[in-house]
Tab-separated table of C-alpha atoms in Angstrom:
chain	number	residue	atom	x	y	z
F	1360	MET	CA	14.447	17.986	15.901
F	1361	ASN	CA	15.260	15.080	13.193
F	1362	PRO	CA	16.605	15.481	9.474
F	1363	VAL	CA	14.221	14.726	6.946
F	1364	ILE	CA	15.289	13.975	3.371
F	1365	ASP	CA	13.242	14.606	0.593
F	1366	ARG	CA	14.129	11.649	-1.268
F	1367	ILE	CA	13.180	12.450	-4.817
F	1368	ALA	CA	14.855	15.544	-4.626
F	1369	CYS	CA	18.253	13.992	-3.251
F	1370	ASP	CA	20.860	13.104	-5.505
F	1371	GLY	CA	23.383	11.947	-3.148
F	1372	ALA	CA	25.660	15.074	-3.266
F	1373	GLY	CA	26.355	14.131	0.577
F	1374	LEU	CA	27.098	17.722	2.048
F	1375	CYS	CA	24.521	16.989	4.853
F	1376	ALA	CA	26.665	14.018	6.013
F	1377	GLN	CA	29.867	15.963	5.442
F	1378	ALA	CA	28.246	18.834	7.497
F	1379	LEU	CA	26.462	16.785	10.342
F	1380	PRO	CA	28.292	13.686	10.801
F	1381	GLU	CA	26.620	13.247	14.096
F	1382	ALA	CA	23.223	12.922	12.720
F	1383	VAL	CA	23.623	11.787	9.088
F	1384	SER	CA	25.814	9.097	7.218
F	1385	LEU	CA	25.967	7.983	3.868
F	1386	ASP	CA	25.059	4.583	2.309
F	1387	GLU	CA	27.514	2.590	-0.203
F	1388	TRP	CA	26.004	4.849	-3.155
F	1389	GLY	CA	26.313	8.244	-1.330
F	1390	TYR	CA	22.780	8.563	-0.051
F	1391	PRO	CA	22.142	9.699	3.503
F	1392	ILE	CA	21.343	7.391	6.238
F	1393	VAL	CA	19.263	9.584	8.996
F	1394	GLY	CA	19.829	9.042	12.880
F	1395	PRO	CA	19.831	7.102	15.029
F	1396	GLY	CA	17.813	9.542	17.134
F	1397	PRO	CA	17.267	13.470	17.123
F	1398	ILE	CA	19.755	15.961	16.398
F	1399	PRO	CA	21.718	16.993	19.790
F	1400	GLU	CA	20.693	20.197	21.346
F	1401	ARG	CA	24.156	21.630	20.695
F	1402	LEU	CA	24.025	20.910	17.257
F	1403	ARG	CA	20.525	22.559	16.276
F	1404	LYS	CA	21.709	25.872	15.334
F	1405	HIS	CA	24.279	24.129	12.881
F	1406	ALA	CA	21.802	22.068	11.749
F	1407	ARG	CA	19.733	24.954	10.479
F	1408	ASP	CA	22.628	26.006	8.473
F	1409	VAL	CA	22.844	22.561	6.707
F	1410	GLU	CA	19.494	23.296	5.166
F	1411	ASN	CA	20.762	25.791	3.130
F	1412	LEU	CA	23.853	23.763	2.326
F	1413	CYS	CA	22.233	21.028	0.223
F	1414	PRO	CA	22.470	21.948	-3.459
F	1415	ARG	CA	19.082	20.010	-4.321
F	1416	LEU	CA	17.281	21.780	-1.121
F	1417	ALA	CA	16.660	18.108	0.123
F	1418	PHE	CA	17.421	18.186	3.636
F	1419	HIS	CA	14.938	19.710	6.050
F	1420	LEU	CA	14.490	19.732	9.761
F	1421	LYS	CA	11.320	18.359	11.567
F	1422	ASP	CA	10.257	19.016	15.154
R	799	MET	CA	-21.929	-11.255	2.998
R	800	ARG	CA	-22.694	-7.324	2.696
R	801	ILE	CA	-20.666	-6.079	-0.355
R	802	MET	CA	-21.789	-9.286	-2.154
R	803	GLN	CA	-25.123	-9.203	-1.181
R	804	ALA	CA	-25.414	-5.611	-2.476
R	805	ALA	CA	-23.782	-6.549	-5.754
R	806	ALA	CA	-26.369	-6.144	-8.468
R	807	GLY	CA	-24.067	-5.587	-11.518
R	808	PRO	CA	-23.634	-2.626	-14.111
R	809	ASP	CA	-27.368	-1.728	-14.431
R	810	HIS	CA	-28.307	1.126	-12.030
R	811	ALA	CA	-31.848	0.593	-12.016
R	812	ALA	CA	-30.975	-3.277	-10.759
R	813	HIS	CA	-28.696	-1.922	-8.323
R	814	LEU	CA	-31.404	0.883	-6.948
R	815	ALA	CA	-33.920	-2.028	-6.987
R	816	ARG	CA	-31.545	-4.324	-4.610
R	817	ASN	CA	-30.440	-1.622	-2.257
R	818	GLY	CA	-32.558	1.460	-2.406
R	819	GLY	CA	-31.032	4.753	-2.295
R	820	THR	CA	-28.720	6.466	-0.062
R	821	ARG	CA	-28.487	9.484	2.295
R	822	ALA	CA	-26.030	12.104	2.770
R	823	LEU	CA	-22.955	11.079	4.807
R	824	THR	CA	-21.218	13.150	7.388
R	825	LEU	CA	-17.564	13.336	8.739
R	826	ALA	CA	-18.998	12.212	11.966
R	827	GLU	CA	-20.841	9.393	10.876
R	828	ILE	CA	-17.586	7.925	8.717
R	829	GLU	CA	-15.639	8.434	12.076
R	830	ALA	CA	-18.049	6.708	14.198
R	831	SER	CA	-18.226	3.845	11.724
R	832	GLY	CA	-14.428	3.328	12.289
R	833	LEU	CA	-13.928	2.647	8.344
R	834	ARG	CA	-10.151	2.134	7.710
R	835	GLY	CA	-9.048	2.324	4.263
R	836	ARG	CA	-8.931	-1.107	2.113
R	837	GLY	CA	-6.048	-0.224	-0.382
R	838	GLY	CA	-3.426	-1.683	2.009
R	839	GLY	CA	-2.728	0.987	4.544
R	840	TRP	CA	-5.872	0.699	6.740
R	841	PHE	CA	-5.420	4.036	7.361
R	842	PRO	CA	-8.796	5.606	9.304
R	843	THR	CA	-10.817	7.101	6.516
R	844	ALA	CA	-12.450	10.047	8.195
R	845	ARG	CA	-8.918	11.131	9.365
R	846	LYS	CA	-7.787	10.939	5.951
R	847	MET	CA	-10.665	12.939	4.652
R	848	ALA	CA	-10.184	15.829	7.534
R	849	ALA	CA	-6.825	16.116	6.292
R	850	VAL	CA	-7.783	17.317	2.725
R	851	ARG	CA	-7.066	20.996	2.157
R	852	ASP	CA	-10.002	22.473	0.082
R	853	CYS	CA	-10.742	19.190	-1.616
R	854	SER	CA	-11.710	19.638	-5.091
R	855	THR	CA	-11.327	15.992	-6.494
R	856	VAL	CA	-12.353	12.787	-5.221
R	857	ILE	CA	-10.220	9.880	-6.776
R	858	VAL	CA	-11.468	6.382	-6.738
R	859	ASN	CA	-8.247	4.075	-6.734
R	860	GLY	CA	-9.365	1.091	-8.963
R	861	MET	CA	-5.683	0.679	-10.189
R	862	GLU	CA	-5.169	-2.617	-8.405
R	863	GLY	CA	-1.308	-2.658	-9.694
R	864	GLU	CA	-0.811	-5.387	-6.924
R	865	PRO	CA	-0.346	-8.541	-9.418
R	866	LEU	CA	-2.098	-11.084	-6.637
R	867	SER	CA	-5.032	-8.591	-5.854
R	868	GLU	CA	-8.415	-9.310	-7.938
R	869	LYS	CA	-10.662	-7.688	-5.430
R	870	ASP	CA	-11.105	-4.170	-7.021
R	871	GLY	CA	-11.676	-5.823	-10.539
R	872	TRP	CA	-14.340	-8.036	-8.858
R	873	LEU	CA	-16.028	-4.879	-7.275
R	874	LEU	CA	-16.076	-2.977	-10.390
R	875	THR	CA	-17.653	-5.479	-12.211
R	876	HIS	CA	-20.051	-6.606	-9.916
R	877	ALA	CA	-20.757	-3.613	-7.799
R	878	PRO	CA	-19.685	-0.446	-9.792
R	879	HIS	CA	-22.846	1.811	-8.593
R	880	LEU	CA	-22.122	0.723	-4.793
R	881	VAL	CA	-18.473	2.456	-5.368
R	882	ALA	CA	-20.121	5.201	-7.397
R	883	ASP	CA	-22.497	5.983	-4.346
R	884	GLY	CA	-19.715	5.764	-1.718
R	885	ALA	CA	-17.460	8.203	-3.926
R	886	ILE	CA	-20.711	10.598	-4.691
R	887	ALA	CA	-21.477	10.884	-0.918
R	888	ALA	CA	-17.710	11.506	0.088
R	889	ALA	CA	-17.495	14.238	-2.612
R	890	ALA	CA	-20.655	15.910	-1.444
R	891	LEU	CA	-19.418	16.016	1.897
R	892	LEU	CA	-15.875	17.301	1.179
R	893	GLY	CA	-17.364	19.738	-1.467
R	894	ALA	CA	-15.475	18.212	-4.369
R	895	ARG	CA	-16.688	19.238	-7.706
R	896	GLU	CA	-15.169	15.993	-9.579
R	897	ILE	CA	-14.845	12.456	-9.021
R	898	VAL	CA	-12.221	10.361	-10.976
R	899	LEU	CA	-12.317	6.663	-11.251
R	900	ALA	CA	-8.962	5.358	-12.334
R	901	VAL	CA	-8.807	1.906	-13.673
R	902	THR	CA	-6.414	-0.265	-15.833
R	903	ARG	CA	-8.912	-1.506	-18.188
R	904	ASP	CA	-12.088	-0.670	-20.567
R	905	GLY	CA	-15.766	-0.700	-20.011
R	906	LEU	CA	-16.340	1.233	-17.023
R	907	HIS	CA	-16.894	4.561	-18.636
R	908	GLU	CA	-20.360	3.393	-20.325
R	909	VAL	CA	-21.601	2.522	-16.756
R	910	LEU	CA	-20.315	5.005	-14.521
R	911	ALA	CA	-20.366	8.171	-16.824
R	912	PRO	CA	-24.013	8.790	-16.250
R	913	ARG	CA	-23.295	9.060	-12.651
R	914	GLY	CA	-20.873	11.760	-13.238
R	915	VAL	CA	-18.058	9.911	-12.523
R	916	ARG	CA	-15.096	10.669	-14.985
R	917	VAL	CA	-13.258	7.185	-15.811
R	918	VAL	CA	-9.740	7.520	-16.695
R	919	ARG	CA	-7.572	4.625	-17.855
R	920	GLY	CA	-4.394	4.811	-16.016
R	921	PRO	CA	-0.966	2.967	-16.873
R	922	ASP	CA	-0.824	-0.739	-16.098
R	923	ARG	CA	2.220	-0.578	-13.710
R	924	TYR	CA	2.818	-1.317	-10.139
R	925	LEU	CA	3.477	2.260	-8.960
R	926	SER	CA	0.741	4.072	-11.020
R	927	GLY	CA	-1.610	3.044	-8.149
R	928	GLN	CA	0.493	4.461	-5.291
R	929	GLU	CA	-1.780	7.091	-4.131
R	930	SER	CA	0.471	10.444	-4.806
R	931	ALA	CA	1.510	8.857	-8.106
R	932	LEU	CA	-2.174	8.328	-9.111
R	933	ALA	CA	-2.830	12.023	-8.115
R	934	ASN	CA	-0.242	13.379	-9.927
R	935	TRP	CA	-0.863	11.786	-13.098
R	936	VAL	CA	-4.904	12.703	-12.709
R	937	ARG	CA	-3.289	16.367	-12.579
R	938	GLY	CA	-1.490	15.816	-15.633
R	939	GLY	CA	1.994	14.818	-14.072
R	940	PRO	CA	3.898	11.413	-14.483
R	941	PRO	CA	2.496	8.500	-12.881
R	942	VAL	CA	5.075	8.161	-10.394
R	943	PRO	CA	5.089	8.983	-6.388
R	944	ALA	CA	5.419	12.583	-5.728
R	945	ALA	CA	6.971	14.369	-2.458
R	946	THR	CA	3.640	16.261	-1.856
R	947	ARG	CA	0.752	14.236	-0.529
R	948	PRO	CA	-2.521	14.274	-2.288
R	949	ALA	CA	-4.421	15.941	0.509
R	950	GLU	CA	-1.943	18.885	0.460
R	951	ARG	CA	-3.348	19.229	-3.439
R	952	GLY	CA	-6.985	19.123	-2.462
R	953	ILE	CA	-7.041	15.807	-3.528
R	954	PHE	CA	-9.054	12.765	-1.501
R	955	VAL	CA	-7.890	9.225	-2.795
R	956	SER	CA	-8.904	6.203	-1.563
R	957	ASN	CA	-9.468	2.267	-2.726
R	958	ALA	CA	-12.327	1.298	-4.516
R	959	GLU	CA	-13.373	-0.974	-1.800
R	960	THR	CA	-13.400	1.926	0.742
R	961	PHE	CA	-15.914	3.540	-1.264
R	962	ALA	CA	-18.042	0.490	-1.503
R	963	HIS	CA	-18.263	0.311	2.217
R	964	LEU	CA	-18.929	3.911	2.390
R	965	GLY	CA	-21.874	3.358	-0.061
R	966	LEU	CA	-23.082	0.677	2.565
R	967	ILE	CA	-22.566	3.097	5.427
R	968	ALA	CA	-24.787	5.655	3.549
R	969	ARG	CA	-27.667	3.384	3.961
R	970	TYR	CA	-27.300	1.379	7.065
R	971	GLY	CA	-25.269	3.679	9.347
R	972	ALA	CA	-22.516	3.699	11.587
R	973	ASP	CA	-23.487	1.319	14.099
R	974	TRP	CA	-24.684	-1.258	11.780
R	975	PHE	CA	-21.110	-0.959	9.989
R	976	ARG	CA	-19.473	-1.601	13.356
R	977	SER	CA	-21.851	-4.826	14.163
R	978	THR	CA	-19.328	-6.778	12.460
R	979	GLY	CA	-15.434	-7.125	12.184
R	980	THR	CA	-13.350	-6.199	15.039
R	981	ALA	CA	-13.469	-3.139	17.356
R	982	GLU	CA	-10.151	-1.630	15.855
R	983	ALA	CA	-11.223	-2.523	12.205
R	984	PRO	CA	-14.900	-2.884	11.832
R	985	GLY	CA	-16.823	-4.177	8.974
R	986	THR	CA	-15.915	-6.680	6.317
R	987	LEU	CA	-13.071	-7.016	3.655
R	988	LEU	CA	-12.510	-8.522	0.518
R	989	VAL	CA	-10.123	-11.106	0.490
R	990	THR	CA	-8.162	-12.502	-2.889
R	991	VAL	CA	-7.577	-16.171	-2.255
R	992	GLY	CA	-5.101	-17.446	-4.917
R	993	GLY	CA	-1.968	-19.879	-5.494
R	994	ALA	CA	-2.092	-23.646	-4.572
R	995	VAL	CA	-5.749	-23.598	-3.276
R	996	VAL	CA	-8.592	-25.460	-4.205
R	997	ARG	CA	-10.935	-22.436	-4.347
R	998	PRO	CA	-9.239	-19.219	-5.580
R	999	GLY	CA	-11.113	-16.315	-5.978
R	1000	VAL	CA	-12.530	-13.208	-4.210
R	1001	PHE	CA	-14.228	-13.693	-1.014
R	1002	GLU	CA	-15.646	-11.279	1.592
R	1003	VAL	CA	-15.382	-11.945	5.522
R	1004	PRO	CA	-15.653	-10.125	8.574
R	1005	VAL	CA	-12.119	-8.412	9.639
R	1006	GLY	CA	-10.874	-10.653	12.304
R	1007	SER	CA	-11.836	-13.816	10.681
R	1008	PRO	CA	-9.448	-16.719	10.841
R	1009	LEU	CA	-7.211	-17.244	7.626
R	1010	ALA	CA	-7.271	-21.217	7.910
R	1011	PRO	CA	-10.703	-22.046	6.148
R	1012	LEU	CA	-9.486	-20.138	3.097
R	1013	ILE	CA	-6.737	-22.575	2.548
R	1014	PRO	CA	-6.223	-26.302	2.198
R	1015	ALA	CA	-5.556	-28.046	5.206
R	1016	ALA	CA	-2.137	-29.433	3.650
R	1017	ALA	CA	-1.205	-25.750	2.505
R	1018	GLY	CA	2.504	-24.773	2.256
R	1019	ALA	CA	3.993	-21.432	3.242
R	1020	VAL	CA	1.572	-18.478	2.411
R	1021	LEU	CA	2.354	-14.837	0.833
R	1022	THR	CA	0.311	-12.224	3.003
R	1023	GLY	CA	-0.513	-8.737	1.705
R	1024	GLY	CA	1.026	-9.123	-1.917
R	1025	TYR	CA	4.314	-8.752	-3.306
R	1026	GLY	CA	5.128	-5.887	-0.869
R	1027	GLY	CA	3.901	-7.951	2.071
R	1028	ALA	CA	5.409	-11.068	4.180
R	1029	TRP	CA	5.682	-14.850	3.961
R	1030	ILE	CA	4.277	-16.842	6.706
R	1031	GLY	CA	5.021	-20.409	7.458
R	1032	ALA	CA	2.417	-23.094	6.867
R	1033	GLY	CA	1.652	-23.607	10.569
R	1034	ARG	CA	1.730	-20.117	11.713
R	1035	ALA	CA	-0.491	-19.100	8.711
R	1036	ARG	CA	-3.205	-21.527	10.212
R	1037	SER	CA	-3.243	-19.578	13.378
R	1038	LEU	CA	-3.764	-16.097	11.549
R	1039	ARG	CA	-6.792	-13.656	11.970
R	1040	LEU	CA	-7.606	-11.449	8.990
R	1041	SER	CA	-7.053	-7.979	10.679
R	1042	PRO	CA	-4.599	-5.485	10.113
R	1043	GLU	CA	-3.348	-5.711	13.864
R	1044	GLY	CA	-3.690	-9.459	14.034
R	1045	MET	CA	-1.608	-9.926	11.220
R	1046	ARG	CA	1.059	-7.860	12.100
R	1047	GLU	CA	1.525	-9.248	15.687
R	1048	HIS	CA	2.507	-12.380	13.844
R	1049	GLY	CA	4.824	-10.939	11.330
R	1050	ALA	CA	1.977	-11.262	8.550
R	1051	VAL	CA	0.582	-8.504	6.389
R	1052	LEU	CA	-3.053	-7.684	5.763
R	1053	GLY	CA	-2.493	-5.162	3.142
R	1054	PRO	CA	-5.307	-5.293	0.330
R	1055	GLY	CA	-6.434	-8.736	1.595
R	1056	ILE	CA	-4.234	-11.003	-0.188
R	1057	VAL	CA	-3.542	-14.568	0.908
R	1058	SER	CA	-1.584	-16.701	-1.795
R	1059	VAL	CA	-0.489	-20.209	-1.201
R	1060	LEU	CA	3.108	-21.636	-2.299
R	1061	PRO	CA	3.038	-24.563	-4.100
R	1062	GLU	CA	4.740	-27.560	-2.552
R	1063	THR	CA	6.966	-28.057	-5.777
R	1064	VAL	CA	7.892	-24.237	-5.689
R	1065	SER	CA	11.196	-22.955	-4.107
R	1066	GLY	CA	10.456	-19.856	-1.835
R	1067	LEU	CA	13.577	-18.606	-2.475
R	1068	ALA	CA	13.150	-18.797	-6.177
R	1069	ASP	CA	9.450	-17.508	-5.754
R	1070	THR	CA	10.920	-14.246	-3.881
R	1071	ARG	CA	13.833	-13.881	-6.492
R	1072	ARG	CA	11.210	-13.736	-9.229
R	1073	ILE	CA	8.954	-11.378	-7.177
R	1074	VAL	CA	12.138	-8.940	-6.100
R	1075	HIS	CA	13.414	-8.880	-9.574
R	1076	TRP	CA	10.026	-7.532	-10.777
R	1077	MET	CA	9.706	-5.003	-8.159
R	1078	VAL	CA	13.072	-3.756	-9.255
R	1079	ALA	CA	11.631	-3.480	-12.765
R	1080	GLN	CA	8.678	-1.491	-11.272
R	1081	GLY	CA	10.628	1.083	-9.296
R	1082	ALA	CA	10.230	4.760	-10.332
R	1083	ASN	CA	13.769	5.354	-10.240
R	1084	GLN	CA	13.542	8.580	-8.339
R	1085	CYS	CA	15.016	7.635	-4.896
R	1086	GLY	CA	18.786	6.715	-4.783
R	1087	PRO	CA	18.272	4.037	-2.037
R	1088	CYS	CA	15.770	2.199	-3.857
R	1089	ARG	CA	17.176	2.849	-7.358
R	1090	PHE	CA	20.465	1.543	-6.009
R	1091	GLY	CA	19.449	-0.802	-3.181
R	1092	LEU	CA	16.714	-3.046	-4.998
R	1093	PRO	CA	19.025	-4.199	-7.715
R	1094	ALA	CA	21.577	-4.695	-5.048
R	1095	VAL	CA	19.424	-6.692	-3.057
R	1096	ALA	CA	18.128	-8.830	-6.152
R	1097	ALA	CA	21.691	-9.641	-6.930
R	1098	ASP	CA	22.641	-10.770	-3.398
R	1099	LEU	CA	19.406	-12.938	-3.463
R	1100	ASP	CA	20.628	-14.722	-6.638
R	1101	ALA	CA	24.258	-15.095	-4.918
R	1102	LEU	CA	23.011	-16.641	-1.880
R	1103	ASP	CA	24.022	-20.135	-3.047
R	1104	SER	CA	27.398	-19.179	-4.558
R	1105	ASP	CA	28.886	-16.330	-2.495
R	1106	PRO	CA	29.244	-17.129	1.339
R	1107	ASP	CA	29.018	-13.361	1.848
R	1108	ALA	CA	25.936	-12.807	0.031
R	1109	LEU	CA	23.606	-13.343	3.121
R	1110	HIS	CA	25.492	-11.083	5.425
R	1111	ARG	CA	25.268	-8.272	2.766
R	1112	LEU	CA	21.934	-8.947	1.862
R	1113	ARG	CA	20.571	-8.548	5.385
R	1114	ALA	CA	22.375	-5.137	5.789
R	1115	ARG	CA	21.487	-3.760	2.240
R	1116	ALA	CA	17.371	-4.900	2.899
R	1117	ASP	CA	18.011	-3.046	6.231
R	1118	LEU	CA	18.693	0.075	4.505
R	1119	LEU	CA	15.791	-0.078	2.200
R	1120	ARG	CA	13.234	0.841	5.270
R	1121	GLY	CA	12.080	4.457	5.343
R	1122	ARG	CA	14.368	5.709	2.658
R	1123	GLY	CA	12.051	6.320	-0.375
R	1124	ALA	CA	9.423	8.678	-1.190
R	1125	CYS	CA	6.931	5.856	-1.215
R	1126	ALA	CA	6.871	2.469	0.490
R	1127	HIS	CA	8.164	0.439	-2.447
R	1128	PRO	CA	11.465	-0.447	-0.808
R	1129	ASP	CA	9.806	-0.901	2.530
R	1130	GLY	CA	7.764	-3.964	0.701
R	1131	VAL	CA	10.648	-5.384	-0.629
R	1132	GLU	CA	12.393	-5.342	2.692
R	1133	ARG	CA	9.425	-6.842	4.358
R	1134	LEU	CA	9.212	-9.891	1.406
R	1135	VAL	CA	12.842	-10.393	1.780
R	1136	SER	CA	13.243	-10.563	5.480
R	1137	SER	CA	10.524	-12.774	6.009
R	1138	ALA	CA	11.751	-14.987	3.046
R	1139	LEU	CA	14.950	-15.592	4.946
R	1140	SER	CA	13.158	-16.551	7.973
R	1141	VAL	CA	10.542	-18.731	6.555
R	1142	PHE	CA	12.603	-20.578	3.913
R	1143	ALA	CA	15.720	-20.645	6.085
R	1144	HIS	CA	15.879	-24.472	5.469
R	1145	GLU	CA	16.369	-23.330	1.771
R	1146	LEU	CA	19.553	-21.289	2.465
R	1147	ARG	CA	22.751	-23.359	1.721
R	1148	VAL	CA	25.862	-22.164	3.323
R	1149	ALA	CA	28.556	-22.280	0.619
R	1150	ALA	CA	31.889	-24.519	1.441
């Protein structure tokens, strides 16, 4: 399971990185950097909640 | 060479007299031919066609937004009916009811409207030829890259040269097509050779041909693949073969077949700065990492001579351009910049 960001929809609110720091960090302008590696097993359920957190619905999960 | 031999100009009767008629194409035959797209991505054409959902439209991409490329312009001037043949065969096999040719100049409507091709004139911007941007624009939206791929909208887009090869496969078959080129990338390709060369222009060579004969013996560094491609040093350039994998293995880019020699009197870093600033201006401004990252990389490039921290900052910022936009624009800039820092390392001055 890996995060996939809709880069056009994303406007750098940063909630994804806040909620899932193990899998997402932010660049100097506040845009998500994904990885490295897939989302750990123990965080998968939580990751699904993060999909609903993004105000632009730009955060998706792909297996 | 194949396309150039078949080229008969804008008159359809002359085209038919030279080449005869076509027969119908099947997806299996296109797959057997091993044809890969000639717009820069080298993606297998049959696979791309198979991915289109309920195809309604075939778009021939003649936009040629890459400033160093001339091959599609050449093709549409000298062999427009071969391109149309391929597009018509593709539309028939996909069940598409509409064929659109997108270009940035006039004069093709008269030639191709009688063949059932709708010729549209698109905006003369780099990203307008990006396939999802083009599909978006043809459908009445803005000419900027979209999150949805054309295939998901029932649109098959491919480069004009790809359709030209289809026009030939529809006459001579898959085995014939494979009889030249490489096993992974059969056929010929059109190459635009420019810069400090004695013979600039568009040439057709089998895929896998050596690059060296196309450039002067004393040529300097070479920009391969265009503005979003990669610099290669003079020595290594002479050992390259013009295949997608062959180029990639040596850090070069085949892309839409571009070979541009840097004049000896021009600084490679200065030329790279010029290109990067142009790429900044051509961005669609839709994706944060590109909208902010590209100007920052341009500024770092400008500051290399004056700021000792600029190089380190540049490398880190360039790294973050990869895979973080909706299209490959930032990836192209990263490739260009990274290759420049390597090939033109001798130009880097460490500020005291």
